[in-house]
Coordinates of C-alpha atoms in Angstrom, one line a residue:
M456 CA -26.0 17.9 2.2
T457 CA -23.3 15.2 3.2
M458 CA -19.9 15.5 1.4
P459 CA -18.3 12.5 0.3
P460 CA -14.8 11.7 2.2
M461 CA -11.5 13.2 0.9
L462 CA -9.9 10.0 1.0
V463 CA -11.3 6.2 0.9
A464 CA -9.2 3.0 1.2
E465 CA -10.6 -0.1 0.6
A466 CA -9.4 -3.3 1.7
D467 CA -8.8 -6.6 -0.4
P468 CA -7.6 -9.9 1.1
A469 CA -5.4 -10.8 -1.9
R470 CA -3.1 -7.5 -0.9
R471 CA -2.3 -9.2 2.1
F472 CA -0.1 -11.6 0.4
V473 CA 3.6 -10.3 -1.1
S474 CA 2.5 -12.3 -4.6
G475 CA 0.0 -14.5 -6.2
F476 CA 2.5 -17.4 -5.5
S477 CA 2.9 -16.5 -1.9
R478 CA -0.9 -16.6 -1.7
G479 CA -0.9 -20.1 -3.4
L480 CA 1.4 -21.7 -0.8
S481 CA -1.2 -20.3 1.9
W482 CA -3.9 -22.8 0.1
F483 CA -1.4 -25.1 -0.4
G484 CA -1.1 -25.5 3.7
M485 CA -4.9 -25.6 3.5
L486 CA -4.9 -28.7 1.2
I487 CA -3.0 -30.6 3.8
F488 CA -5.2 -29.7 6.6
V489 CA -7.7 -31.4 4.2
A490 CA -5.6 -34.4 4.0
L491 CA -5.4 -34.6 7.6
A492 CA -8.8 -34.2 8.6
F493 CA -9.1 -37.7 7.3
V494 CA -6.8 -39.1 10.1
G495 CA -8.7 -38.6 13.1
P496 CA -11.2 -36.6 15.0
G497 CA -8.9 -34.2 16.0
W498 CA -7.6 -33.2 12.9
T499 CA -11.3 -33.1 11.4
A500 CA -12.0 -30.8 13.9
L501 CA -8.8 -28.3 13.6
A502 CA -9.3 -28.8 9.7
I503 CA -12.8 -27.3 10.0
A504 CA -11.6 -24.4 12.3
T505 CA -8.8 -23.7 10.2
F506 CA -10.6 -23.2 7.6
A507 CA -13.8 -21.7 9.3
M508 CA -11.2 -18.9 10.7
T509 CA -9.6 -18.2 7.2
I510 CA -12.8 -17.8 5.4
L511 CA -14.1 -15.1 8.2
G512 CA -11.1 -13.4 8.2
E513 CA -10.7 -12.8 4.2
R514 CA -14.7 -12.0 4.6
R515 CA -13.6 -9.5 7.2
I516 CA -10.8 -7.9 5.7
R517 CA -13.0 -7.5 2.5
R518 CA -15.4 -5.4 4.5
M519 CA -12.3 -3.0 6.0
R520 CA -12.8 0.5 4.9
W521 CA -10.8 4.0 6.1
E522 CA -12.3 7.5 4.8
L523 CA -11.0 10.6 6.1
D524 CA -13.1 13.7 5.5
A525 CA -12.1 17.0 4.1
P526 CA -10.6 19.5 7.0
S527 CA -13.1 21.0 9.1
P528 CA -14.2 21.6 12.6
E529 CA -16.3 18.1 12.5
G530 CA -14.1 15.9 10.1
R531 CA -13.7 12.5 10.7
F532 CA -11.3 9.7 10.5
R533 CA -13.5 6.2 10.1
F534 CA -12.2 3.1 10.0
G535 CA -12.9 -0.9 10.3
R536 CA -15.5 -3.0 9.2
D537 CA -17.4 -0.9 6.5
A538 CA -15.8 2.3 8.2
S539 CA -18.6 2.2 10.8
R540 CA -16.2 3.1 13.7
S541 CA -14.6 7.0 13.7
V542 CA -13.2 9.4 15.6
R543 CA -13.5 13.1 15.2
V544 CA -10.3 14.4 13.5
A545 CA -10.1 17.7 16.4
D546 CA -10.2 15.2 19.0
L547 CA -7.1 13.2 17.9
G548 CA -3.8 14.3 19.5
G549 CA -1.6 11.6 17.5
V550 CA -1.1 8.3 16.2
V551 CA 1.2 5.4 17.9
V552 CA 1.9 3.0 15.1
M553 CA 2.2 -0.8 15.6
L554 CA 4.4 -2.5 12.7
H555 CA 3.2 -6.3 12.0
A556 CA 5.8 -7.8 10.1
G557 CA 4.7 -10.4 7.4
A558 CA 4.4 -14.0 7.8
Q559 CA 7.1 -16.6 6.1
S560 CA 7.1 -19.8 5.2
R561 CA 10.6 -21.8 5.1
G562 CA 12.5 -18.1 4.4
I563 CA 9.6 -17.1 2.0
P564 CA 7.7 -14.0 2.5
I565 CA 4.1 -15.1 2.2
T566 CA 2.3 -11.7 3.8
R567 CA 2.8 -8.1 3.6
P568 CA 3.8 -6.2 6.6
H569 CA 1.2 -3.7 7.8
E570 CA 0.4 -1.0 10.3
H571 CA -2.1 -1.0 13.5
W572 CA -2.7 2.4 14.6
W573 CA -3.5 3.1 18.3
L574 CA -5.6 6.5 18.2
V575 CA -4.9 9.1 20.8
G576 CA -6.5 11.8 22.3
H577 CA -5.2 15.0 23.4
D578 CA -5.5 13.5 26.9
G579 CA -3.5 10.4 26.3
A580 CA -6.9 8.0 26.2
L581 CA -7.3 5.3 23.7
L582 CA -9.8 6.7 21.1
G583 CA -9.7 3.2 19.1
D584 CA -7.4 1.5 16.8
A585 CA -6.8 1.0 13.0
S586 CA -5.4 -1.8 11.4
S587 CA -4.1 -1.3 7.6
Q588 CA -4.1 -5.2 6.5
G589 CA -5.3 -5.5 3.1
L590 CA -5.5 -1.6 1.9
D591 CA -3.3 -0.1 -0.6
P592 CA 0.0 -0.2 1.0
M593 CA 0.5 3.6 0.4
A594 CA -2.7 4.3 2.3
P595 CA -1.3 4.8 5.7
E596 CA 1.2 7.1 4.0
R597 CA -1.8 9.0 2.5
F598 CA -3.8 9.1 5.3
G599 CA -1.2 9.8 7.8
A600 CA -0.2 12.9 5.9
A601 CA -3.7 14.5 5.8
L602 CA -4.5 13.7 9.6
G603 CA -1.6 16.3 10.3
V604 CA -0.9 15.0 13.8
P605 CA 2.0 13.4 15.6
F606 CA 3.0 9.7 14.6
V607 CA 5.4 7.9 16.9
T608 CA 6.2 4.2 16.6
F609 CA 5.1 2.1 19.7
A610 CA 8.7 1.5 21.1
E611 CA 8.9 5.2 21.0
A612 CA 5.8 6.1 23.2
R613 CA 6.9 3.2 25.2
R614 CA 10.4 4.4 26.2
A615 CA 8.7 8.2 26.8
G616 CA 6.2 6.5 29.1
A617 CA 3.7 8.1 26.5
L618 CA 1.9 4.7 25.9
P619 CA -2.3 5.4 25.9
H620 CA -4.3 4.8 28.6
G621 CA -7.0 1.9 28.0
L622 CA -4.7 -0.3 25.7
P623 CA -5.2 -3.9 25.9
W624 CA -2.9 -6.3 27.4
Y625 CA -1.7 -8.0 24.5
A626 CA -0.4 -4.9 23.2
L627 CA 1.2 -3.9 26.5
R628 CA 2.7 -7.1 27.0
P629 CA 3.4 -8.5 23.6
G630 CA 5.9 -10.9 25.1
L631 CA 3.1 -12.3 27.6
A632 CA 0.8 -12.4 24.2
V633 CA 3.4 -14.5 22.4
V634 CA 3.7 -17.2 25.4
V635 CA -0.1 -17.4 25.8
A636 CA -0.3 -18.3 22.1
I637 CA 2.6 -21.0 22.3
V638 CA 0.7 -22.3 25.5
V639 CA -2.4 -22.5 23.8
S640 CA -1.0 -24.1 20.3
I641 CA 0.8 -26.8 22.3
A642 CA -2.4 -27.5 24.4
V643 CA -4.4 -27.6 21.2
M644 CA -1.5 -29.9 19.5
A645 CA -1.5 -32.2 22.2
V646 CA -5.2 -32.7 22.0
V647 CA -5.3 -33.4 18.4
L648 CA -2.4 -36.0 18.8
L649 CA -4.0 -37.9 21.9
L650 CA -7.1 -38.7 20.4
P651 CA -7.1 -41.6 18.4
T652 CA -7.2 -41.9 14.6
Y653 CA -10.3 -43.3 12.6
W654 CA -8.8 -46.4 11.7
A655 CA -7.1 -47.2 15.3

C-alpha cells in the first residue's frame, strides 16, 4: 500500500509576484511589446518570443510540486514538474541553497525572492536541484526542517571548497553567466533595431 506524502507543496504562478499590482505591471509591460510588434518584423518576432516564453513559463511553474515522504528507509523527496524527479532522503548528505533575488522595475518590487536547492549526496556528488519558485514562501522552511540534513548557502559552500561535483557552468561561474546574458541581449536588440520597419 502506497502511503501519501507527509508534506506537499504546489506552485502557483501568482505567488511569483509580490502583489496583484506587481503582476499587473508585468502584464502592462507585455502590452508595450504588443504595441512594438507593429513597428517591424524584428519587434514582432521579439513580442511573439516574449509572449511564448511567458506563457510557457507560467505553465511550467503551475505544474511544479514538492513532496516529502514520512521518515522511512525508502522515503523520498520529490520535486520538479508533477514531482516527477526524486532523491532518496537517506542518500541526501546536505543541501546547498542559492537565493535568487526578486525582480524590480523602477525600484518597485515585482517578483518574490525564491530559493534554488542543489541536492548533494554523501560523496559530494550533485543528486538534483529543486526550485521553490511559485511555492508557498514558507514551503522551503517546512521541507528543510523535515529533511533533517545540513543546509549551507552557496557562498558558504564556495568559501569552504565544498561545492557539489557536477554543478552546471552557470552556477559555478555566475559572473560569466551574467556577461553571456548581457551579450545575447545586446545582440538580439541590435538585430531588432537593424531590421527595417514596416513603413520603411
